GROMACS .gro file of C-alpha atoms in nm:
model
  206
    1PHE     CA    1   0.000   0.000   0.000
    2LEU     CA    2   0.269   0.250   0.102
    3SER     CA    3   0.477   0.199  -0.213
    4ALA     CA    4   0.166   0.227  -0.433
    5LEU     CA    5   0.059   0.543  -0.251
    6PHE     CA    6   0.405   0.698  -0.291
    7ILE     CA    7   0.410   0.628  -0.666
    8SER     CA    8   0.050   0.754  -0.703
    9LYS     CA    9   0.150   1.078  -0.532
   10LEU     CA   10   0.438   1.123  -0.776
   11ILE     CA   11   0.214   1.054  -1.075
   12PHE     CA   12  -0.059   1.285  -0.949
   13TRP     CA   13   0.194   1.566  -0.904
   14PHE     CA   14   0.227   1.570  -1.284
   15VAL     CA   15  -0.148   1.526  -1.339
   16ALA     CA   16  -0.222   1.822  -1.111
   17LYS     CA   17  -0.017   2.044  -1.345
   18ILE     CA   18  -0.282   1.998  -1.615
   19LYS     CA   19  -0.508   2.302  -1.613
   20THR     CA   20  -0.824   2.156  -1.771
   21ASP     CA   21  -1.028   1.923  -1.548
   22ILE     CA   22  -1.154   1.708  -1.833
   23TYR     CA   23  -0.796   1.631  -1.933
   24LYS     CA   24  -0.713   1.541  -1.573
   25VAL     CA   25  -1.004   1.297  -1.565
   26ALA     CA   26  -0.899   1.153  -1.901
   27CYS     CA   27  -0.542   1.096  -1.779
   28CYS     CA   28  -0.663   0.929  -1.458
   29LEU     CA   29  -0.901   0.701  -1.652
   30ILE     CA   30  -0.629   0.604  -1.899
   31MET     CA   31  -0.400   0.511  -1.609
   32LEU     CA   32  -0.683   0.319  -1.442
   33PHE     CA   33  -0.742   0.100  -1.748
   34ALA     CA   34  -0.369   0.072  -1.820
   35GLY     CA   35  -0.306  -0.052  -1.466
   36LEU     CA   36  -0.587  -0.307  -1.489
   37TYR     CA   37  -0.467  -0.430  -1.827
   38LEU     CA   38  -0.104  -0.466  -1.716
   39TYR     CA   39  -0.203  -0.646  -1.397
   40HIS     CA   40  -0.427  -0.905  -1.563
   41ALA     CA   41  -0.204  -0.947  -1.868
   42ALA     CA   42   0.091  -1.011  -1.634
   43THR     CA   43   0.339  -0.916  -1.905
   44ILE     CA   44   0.537  -0.678  -1.681
   45PRO     CA   45   0.637  -0.746  -1.317
   46ASN     CA   46   0.436  -0.534  -1.074
   47ILE     CA   47   0.746  -0.372  -0.924
   48PHE     CA   48   0.667  -0.170  -0.609
   49PHE     CA   49   0.298  -0.220  -0.699
   50PHE     CA   50   0.319   0.043  -0.970
   51GLN     CA   51   0.017  -0.112  -1.143
   52HIS     CA   52  -0.186  -0.054  -0.825
   53ALA     CA   53  -0.057   0.304  -0.825
   54LEU     CA   54  -0.183   0.363  -1.179
   55ILE     CA   55  -0.526   0.229  -1.085
   56LEU     CA   56  -0.558   0.433  -0.766
   57THR     CA   57  -0.437   0.771  -0.896
   58ILE     CA   58  -0.793   0.861  -0.994
   59PHE     CA   59  -0.890   0.865  -0.625
   60LEU     CA   60  -0.628   1.129  -0.548
   61TYR     CA   61  -0.804   1.347  -0.801
   62GLY     CA   62  -1.135   1.256  -0.636
   63GLY     CA   63  -0.996   1.369  -0.302
   64GLN     CA   64  -0.898   1.700  -0.455
   65LEU     CA   65  -1.253   1.750  -0.584
   66LEU     CA   66  -1.390   1.657  -0.242
   67LYS     CA   67  -1.192   1.936  -0.078
   68LYS     CA   68  -1.318   2.189  -0.329
   69ASN     CA   69  -1.686   2.091  -0.300
   70GLU     CA   70  -1.712   1.992   0.066
   71LYS     CA   71  -2.003   2.219   0.155
   72GLN     CA   72  -2.214   2.120  -0.145
   73LEU     CA   73  -2.162   1.750  -0.081
   74MET     CA   74  -2.264   1.761   0.284
   75SER     CA   75  -2.632   1.806   0.195
   76HIS     CA   76  -2.637   1.504  -0.039
   77ILE     CA   77  -2.417   1.257   0.148
   78VAL     CA   78  -2.685   1.069   0.345
   79PRO     CA   79  -2.874   0.931   0.040
   80VAL     CA   80  -2.537   0.858  -0.124
   81ALA     CA   81  -2.428   0.656   0.181
   82ALA     CA   82  -2.759   0.469   0.183
   83LEU     CA   83  -2.711   0.389  -0.186
   84PHE     CA   84  -2.366   0.246  -0.115
   85PHE     CA   85  -2.487   0.006   0.153
   86PHE     CA   86  -2.787  -0.094  -0.058
   87ILE     CA   87  -2.572  -0.178  -0.361
   88VAL     CA   88  -2.318  -0.376  -0.156
   89LEU     CA   89  -2.588  -0.573   0.027
   90LEU     CA   90  -2.770  -0.640  -0.299
   91MET     CA   91  -2.452  -0.768  -0.464
   92SER     CA   92  -2.376  -0.988  -0.162
   93TYR     CA   93  -2.730  -1.127  -0.162
   94PHE     CA   94  -2.711  -1.231  -0.526
   95GLY     CA   95  -2.359  -1.367  -0.488
   96ILE     CA   96  -2.199  -1.101  -0.708
   97THR     CA   97  -1.832  -1.043  -0.629
   98VAL     CA   98  -1.762  -0.683  -0.530
   99PRO     CA   99  -1.466  -0.566  -0.747
  100THR     CA  100  -1.173  -0.464  -0.530
  101VAL     CA  101  -0.812  -0.348  -0.549
  102THR     CA  102  -0.616  -0.491  -0.259
  103ARG     CA  103  -0.297  -0.696  -0.280
  104GLU     CA  104  -0.484  -0.898  -0.540
  105ILE     CA  105  -0.698  -0.712  -0.791
  106THR     CA  106  -1.040  -0.861  -0.868
  107THR     CA  107  -1.149  -0.557  -1.068
  108THR     CA  108  -1.139  -0.610  -1.444
  109LEU     CA  109  -1.172  -0.380  -1.742
  110LEU     CA  110  -1.544  -0.463  -1.752
  111THR     CA  111  -1.608  -0.399  -1.380
  112ALA     CA  112  -1.388  -0.087  -1.352
  113GLY     CA  113  -1.695   0.140  -1.355
  114ILE     CA  114  -1.858  -0.048  -1.065
  115PHE     CA  115  -1.528  -0.040  -0.875
  116VAL     CA  116  -1.488   0.337  -0.913
  117LEU     CA  117  -1.854   0.398  -0.825
  118LEU     CA  118  -1.854   0.185  -0.509
  119SER     CA  119  -1.512   0.310  -0.398
  120THR     CA  120  -1.615   0.672  -0.444
  121ILE     CA  121  -1.946   0.631  -0.261
  122GLY     CA  122  -1.774   0.435   0.018
  123SER     CA  123  -1.507   0.704   0.055
  124LEU     CA  124  -1.775   0.975   0.073
  125THR     CA  125  -1.955   0.774   0.341
  126LEU     CA  126  -1.641   0.745   0.556
  127TRP     CA  127  -1.567   1.112   0.500
  128PHE     CA  128  -1.918   1.205   0.618
  129ILE     CA  129  -1.886   0.986   0.929
  130SER     CA  130  -1.547   1.138   1.014
  131ARG     CA  131  -1.696   1.488   0.989
  132ARG     CA  132  -1.968   1.391   1.239
  133ILE     CA  133  -1.719   1.261   1.495
  134ALA     CA  134  -1.576   1.549   1.693
  135SER     CA  135  -1.330   1.340   1.895
  136ASN     CA  136  -1.289   0.970   1.962
  137ARG     CA  137  -0.997   0.823   2.158
  138LEU     CA  138  -1.028   0.478   2.003
  139LEU     CA  139  -1.018   0.612   1.646
  140GLU     CA  140  -0.730   0.846   1.736
  141TYR     CA  141  -0.539   0.552   1.883
  142MET     CA  142  -0.609   0.350   1.567
  143GLY     CA  143  -0.470   0.639   1.364
  144LYS     CA  144  -0.153   0.635   1.573
  145ALA     CA  145  -0.128   0.260   1.514
  146SER     CA  146  -0.193   0.288   1.140
  147LEU     CA  147   0.163   0.190   1.041
  148VAL     CA  148   0.129  -0.141   1.227
  149MET     CA  149  -0.214  -0.192   1.067
  150TYR     CA  150  -0.074  -0.130   0.720
  151ALA     CA  151   0.207  -0.379   0.780
  152PHE     CA  152   0.009  -0.663   0.939
  153ASN     CA  153  -0.353  -0.617   0.828
  154TYR     CA  154  -0.341  -0.871   0.543
  155VAL     CA  155  -0.204  -1.157   0.756
  156THR     CA  156  -0.436  -1.078   1.048
  157LEU     CA  157  -0.741  -1.040   0.824
  158THR     CA  158  -0.669  -1.369   0.644
  159ILE     CA  159  -0.624  -1.569   0.964
  160THR     CA  160  -0.932  -1.413   1.128
  161ALA     CA  161  -1.155  -1.463   0.822
  162ASN     CA  162  -1.049  -1.825   0.770
  163SER     CA  163  -1.097  -1.902   1.139
  164LEU     CA  164  -1.447  -1.754   1.149
  165VAL     CA  165  -1.549  -1.931   0.828
  166TYR     CA  166  -1.429  -2.260   0.980
  167ILE     CA  167  -1.617  -2.197   1.308
  168MET     CA  168  -1.939  -2.046   1.170
  169SER     CA  169  -1.969  -2.219   0.830
  170PRO     CA  170  -2.157  -1.916   0.691
  171GLU     CA  171  -2.452  -1.998   0.468
  172GLY     CA  172  -2.711  -1.745   0.357
  173PRO     CA  173  -2.686  -1.365   0.339
  174PHE     CA  174  -2.747  -1.293   0.711
  175VAL     CA  175  -2.477  -1.525   0.847
  176SER     CA  176  -2.239  -1.416   0.572
  177ILE     CA  177  -2.282  -1.048   0.663
  178LEU     CA  178  -2.246  -1.132   1.035
  179CYS     CA  179  -1.925  -1.323   0.960
  180PHE     CA  180  -1.796  -1.025   0.759
  181VAL     CA  181  -1.872  -0.775   1.039
  182LEU     CA  182  -1.712  -0.998   1.304
  183THR     CA  183  -1.404  -1.040   1.087
  184ILE     CA  184  -1.357  -0.662   1.061
  185ILE     CA  185  -1.412  -0.605   1.436
  186LEU     CA  186  -1.182  -0.888   1.547
  187THR     CA  187  -0.911  -0.785   1.300
  188LEU     CA  188  -0.913  -0.427   1.431
  189LEU     CA  189  -0.903  -0.544   1.794
  190ILE     CA  190  -0.613  -0.782   1.727
  191LEU     CA  191  -0.415  -0.514   1.543
  192ILE     CA  192  -0.475  -0.258   1.819
  193LEU     CA  193  -0.366  -0.510   2.082
  194PHE     CA  194  -0.058  -0.597   1.877
  195TYR     CA  195   0.033  -0.228   1.848
  196TRP     CA  196  -0.015  -0.183   2.223
  197LEU     CA  197   0.222  -0.472   2.293
  198ILE     CA  198   0.484  -0.328   2.060
  199ASP     CA  199   0.445   0.027   2.186
  200LYS     CA  200   0.418  -0.041   2.560
  201LYS     CA  201   0.606  -0.365   2.613
  202TRP     CA  202   0.866  -0.415   2.342
  203LEU     CA  203   0.951  -0.109   2.129
  204ARG     CA  204   0.845   0.227   2.267
  205PHE     CA  205   0.979   0.441   1.985
  206ILE     CA  206   0.699   0.362   1.733
   0.00000   0.00000   0.00000
């Protein structure tokens, strides 16, 4: 994630120099499809996750637009958030895989539009929630522990998810959603505990 973010920042520095917004969008979309093509074609090694960086650059531009139009978006965010949860639940109910870009990319050239739509709506939802939270010690502590979470989230998430699937044997939409929610909660708790052990017991300089 960190290497992809660094490369995306470098790429977006050049994109931001473009004066016309439509050309900025065009460049970001070209990089999105180029990254997806290169990843699935597997013709070039994904060194430092540069293919991920190409795909995710469009969201840096989205963040820039969010800053510019924050006040206008606040009045429309609730129905947008509701739409996000409705779409995700509907896809889960019908067994449709939600396209994602994590360490492995499940998004394809055909599902790129759905990926961008869901990612944008989800980001707006989190942004709205963060604006409504004045102060929260747990979230602030999680922010302090973010480096540990970035480094160990994949391993922890995999072990937690596989363990819960083995224990619960999820069948049907309700149990599947419950299993998903429990996986997220347990993963966060384990990572926070791990950070606490490193920070308080082993290495205090983090």
